[in-house]
Amino acid sequence: MSVRFASANHPVRRLGWRASGRGLIAPALARAANDNLRPAADAAVGAAFDPLLSDALRHFAVHGLASAEAAADLAAEAQARDDADARDHWMAVVRMFDRRFAARFDSALVPA
């Protein structure tokens, strides 16, 4: 598989690159499509920080594509210890990765 490098400062990605090449205007870099500005309501509140999302991303960094199963194992261990808070936390992480798997696993964890 080949890997291609695309520089962020490439002249084709600039707005007005032809005019800037002739010195008529200063070059302005085009904004990427995913660089959306936050709405004013979010800016007033500040950057929204979700600790559950942060934990899920860290868990994914360690376990990769098997992170849903690993989090489910941690939820099962927490239930075995009778730690309801840890179980709920890990089930929420499992739900972030795979909702159907979380529903099946949660119904299997509920004691009969």
PDB file of C-alpha atoms in Angstrom:
ATOM      1  CA  MET A   1       0.000   0.000   0.000  1.00  0.00           C
ATOM      2  CA  SER A   2       1.418   3.350  -0.938  1.00  0.00           C
ATOM      3  CA  VAL A   3       1.261   6.398   1.302  1.00  0.00           C
ATOM      4  CA  ARG A   4       1.016   9.848  -0.228  1.00  0.00           C
ATOM      5  CA  PHE A   5       1.926  13.009   1.635  1.00  0.00           C
ATOM      6  CA  ALA A   6      -0.133  16.098   0.947  1.00  0.00           C
ATOM      7  CA  SER A   7       1.368  19.216   2.427  1.00  0.00           C
ATOM      8  CA  ALA A   8      -1.056  21.590   4.132  1.00  0.00           C
ATOM      9  CA  ASN A   9       0.784  24.534   2.595  1.00  0.00           C
ATOM     10  CA  HIS A  10       0.409  23.426  -1.009  1.00  0.00           C
ATOM     11  CA  PRO A  11      -0.285  26.287  -3.430  1.00  0.00           C
ATOM     12  CA  VAL A  12      -3.253  24.474  -4.997  1.00  0.00           C
ATOM     13  CA  ARG A  13      -5.023  24.499  -1.616  1.00  0.00           C
ATOM     14  CA  ARG A  14      -4.692  28.251  -1.264  1.00  0.00           C
ATOM     15  CA  LEU A  15      -7.423  30.665  -2.106  1.00  0.00           C
ATOM     16  CA  GLY A  16      -6.314  33.013  -4.826  1.00  0.00           C
ATOM     17  CA  TRP A  17      -3.074  31.159  -5.442  1.00  0.00           C
ATOM     18  CA  ARG A  18      -2.712  32.492  -8.967  1.00  0.00           C
ATOM     19  CA  ALA A  19      -3.122  36.090  -7.900  1.00  0.00           C
ATOM     20  CA  SER A  20      -0.790  35.608  -4.958  1.00  0.00           C
ATOM     21  CA  GLY A  21       1.852  34.162  -7.255  1.00  0.00           C
ATOM     22  CA  ARG A  22       1.844  37.447  -9.151  1.00  0.00           C
ATOM     23  CA  GLY A  23       2.011  39.427  -5.906  1.00  0.00           C
ATOM     24  CA  LEU A  24      -1.465  40.910  -6.308  1.00  0.00           C
ATOM     25  CA  ILE A  25      -2.924  39.609  -3.048  1.00  0.00           C
ATOM     26  CA  ALA A  26      -1.593  37.873   0.047  1.00  0.00           C
ATOM     27  CA  PRO A  27      -2.191  34.127  -0.001  1.00  0.00           C
ATOM     28  CA  ALA A  28      -4.912  32.874   2.329  1.00  0.00           C
ATOM     29  CA  LEU A  29      -5.036  29.200   3.168  1.00  0.00           C
ATOM     30  CA  ALA A  30      -8.347  27.497   2.537  1.00  0.00           C
ATOM     31  CA  ARG A  31     -10.077  26.148   5.634  1.00  0.00           C
ATOM     32  CA  ALA A  32     -10.682  22.425   5.845  1.00  0.00           C
ATOM     33  CA  ALA A  33     -14.266  21.245   5.654  1.00  0.00           C
ATOM     34  CA  ASN A  34     -14.224  19.856   9.201  1.00  0.00           C
ATOM     35  CA  ASP A  35     -12.969  23.056  10.850  1.00  0.00           C
ATOM     36  CA  ASN A  36     -16.414  24.264  11.779  1.00  0.00           C
ATOM     37  CA  LEU A  37     -16.690  27.098  14.227  1.00  0.00           C
ATOM     38  CA  ARG A  38     -18.520  26.422  17.464  1.00  0.00           C
ATOM     39  CA  PRO A  39     -21.916  28.032  17.936  1.00  0.00           C
ATOM     40  CA  ALA A  40     -21.969  31.054  20.227  1.00  0.00           C
ATOM     41  CA  ALA A  41     -23.804  29.095  22.938  1.00  0.00           C
ATOM     42  CA  ASP A  42     -21.010  26.506  23.118  1.00  0.00           C
ATOM     43  CA  ALA A  43     -18.326  29.182  23.132  1.00  0.00           C
ATOM     44  CA  ALA A  44     -19.957  30.917  26.101  1.00  0.00           C
ATOM     45  CA  VAL A  45     -20.095  27.688  28.100  1.00  0.00           C
ATOM     46  CA  GLY A  46     -16.578  26.692  27.109  1.00  0.00           C
ATOM     47  CA  ALA A  47     -15.280  23.583  25.479  1.00  0.00           C
ATOM     48  CA  ALA A  48     -17.526  20.690  26.383  1.00  0.00           C
ATOM     49  CA  PHE A  49     -15.486  18.009  28.129  1.00  0.00           C
ATOM     50  CA  ASP A  50     -16.929  14.530  28.279  1.00  0.00           C
ATOM     51  CA  PRO A  51     -14.860  12.332  30.611  1.00  0.00           C
ATOM     52  CA  LEU A  52     -16.645   9.210  29.363  1.00  0.00           C
ATOM     53  CA  LEU A  53     -15.612   9.973  25.784  1.00  0.00           C
ATOM     54  CA  SER A  54     -12.055  10.580  26.943  1.00  0.00           C
ATOM     55  CA  ASP A  55     -11.996   7.228  28.756  1.00  0.00           C
ATOM     56  CA  ALA A  56     -13.455   5.472  25.720  1.00  0.00           C
ATOM     57  CA  LEU A  57     -10.837   6.977  23.415  1.00  0.00           C
ATOM     58  CA  ARG A  58      -8.014   5.975  25.757  1.00  0.00           C
ATOM     59  CA  HIS A  59      -9.484   2.465  25.987  1.00  0.00           C
ATOM     60  CA  PHE A  60      -9.673   2.294  22.186  1.00  0.00           C
ATOM     61  CA  ALA A  61      -6.044   3.425  21.921  1.00  0.00           C
ATOM     62  CA  VAL A  62      -4.984   0.476  24.071  1.00  0.00           C
ATOM     63  CA  HIS A  63      -7.313  -2.268  22.800  1.00  0.00           C
ATOM     64  CA  GLY A  64      -8.082  -1.213  19.222  1.00  0.00           C
ATOM     65  CA  LEU A  65     -10.954  -3.010  17.502  1.00  0.00           C
ATOM     66  CA  ALA A  66     -11.350  -5.399  20.440  1.00  0.00           C
ATOM     67  CA  SER A  67     -12.129  -2.535  22.806  1.00  0.00           C
ATOM     68  CA  ALA A  68     -15.862  -3.310  23.101  1.00  0.00           C
ATOM     69  CA  GLU A  69     -15.137  -6.865  24.232  1.00  0.00           C
ATOM     70  CA  ALA A  70     -12.390  -5.694  26.608  1.00  0.00           C
ATOM     71  CA  ALA A  71     -14.707  -3.120  28.170  1.00  0.00           C
ATOM     72  CA  ALA A  72     -17.412  -5.781  28.495  1.00  0.00           C
ATOM     73  CA  ASP A  73     -14.936  -7.996  30.331  1.00  0.00           C
ATOM     74  CA  LEU A  74     -14.160  -5.119  32.694  1.00  0.00           C
ATOM     75  CA  ALA A  75     -17.894  -4.609  33.263  1.00  0.00           C
ATOM     76  CA  ALA A  76     -18.298  -8.300  34.091  1.00  0.00           C
ATOM     77  CA  GLU A  77     -15.389  -8.108  36.534  1.00  0.00           C
ATOM     78  CA  ALA A  78     -16.941  -5.052  38.167  1.00  0.00           C
ATOM     79  CA  GLN A  79     -20.248  -6.877  38.556  1.00  0.00           C
ATOM     80  CA  ALA A  80     -18.456  -9.831  40.105  1.00  0.00           C
ATOM     81  CA  ARG A  81     -16.977  -7.390  42.664  1.00  0.00           C
ATOM     82  CA  ASP A  82     -20.466  -5.861  43.230  1.00  0.00           C
ATOM     83  CA  ASP A  83     -19.181  -2.485  42.066  1.00  0.00           C
ATOM     84  CA  ALA A  84     -22.236  -0.955  40.390  1.00  0.00           C
ATOM     85  CA  ASP A  85     -20.564   2.360  39.531  1.00  0.00           C
ATOM     86  CA  ALA A  86     -17.665   0.704  37.697  1.00  0.00           C
ATOM     87  CA  ARG A  87     -20.077  -1.670  35.935  1.00  0.00           C
ATOM     88  CA  ASP A  88     -22.230   1.226  34.729  1.00  0.00           C
ATOM     89  CA  HIS A  89     -19.131   3.116  33.591  1.00  0.00           C
ATOM     90  CA  TRP A  90     -17.776   0.212  31.552  1.00  0.00           C
ATOM     91  CA  MET A  91     -21.192  -0.579  30.103  1.00  0.00           C
ATOM     92  CA  ALA A  92     -21.422   3.047  28.952  1.00  0.00           C
ATOM     93  CA  VAL A  93     -18.021   2.623  27.276  1.00  0.00           C
ATOM     94  CA  VAL A  94     -19.242  -0.585  25.605  1.00  0.00           C
ATOM     95  CA  ARG A  95     -22.360   1.296  24.435  1.00  0.00           C
ATOM     96  CA  MET A  96     -20.147   3.945  22.822  1.00  0.00           C
ATOM     97  CA  PHE A  97     -18.395   1.277  20.761  1.00  0.00           C
ATOM     98  CA  ASP A  98     -21.227  -1.125  19.901  1.00  0.00           C
ATOM     99  CA  ARG A  99     -24.819  -0.562  21.030  1.00  0.00           C
ATOM    100  CA  ARG A 100     -26.180  -3.925  19.903  1.00  0.00           C
ATOM    101  CA  PHE A 101     -23.369  -5.829  21.611  1.00  0.00           C
ATOM    102  CA  ALA A 102     -23.916  -3.744  24.752  1.00  0.00           C
ATOM    103  CA  ALA A 103     -27.635  -4.558  24.784  1.00  0.00           C
ATOM    104  CA  ARG A 104     -26.968  -8.288  24.406  1.00  0.00           C
ATOM    105  CA  PHE A 105     -24.197  -8.260  26.997  1.00  0.00           C
ATOM    106  CA  ASP A 106     -26.185  -6.147  29.466  1.00  0.00           C
ATOM    107  CA  SER A 107     -29.118  -8.554  29.321  1.00  0.00           C
ATOM    108  CA  ALA A 108     -26.705 -11.445  29.927  1.00  0.00           C
ATOM    109  CA  LEU A 109     -25.159  -9.675  32.958  1.00  0.00           C
ATOM    110  CA  VAL A 110     -28.444  -9.016  34.716  1.00  0.00           C
ATOM    111  CA  PRO A 111     -28.782 -11.639  37.449  1.00  0.00           C
ATOM    112  CA  ALA A 112     -31.845 -13.839  37.033  1.00  0.00           C
TER     113      ALA A 112
END
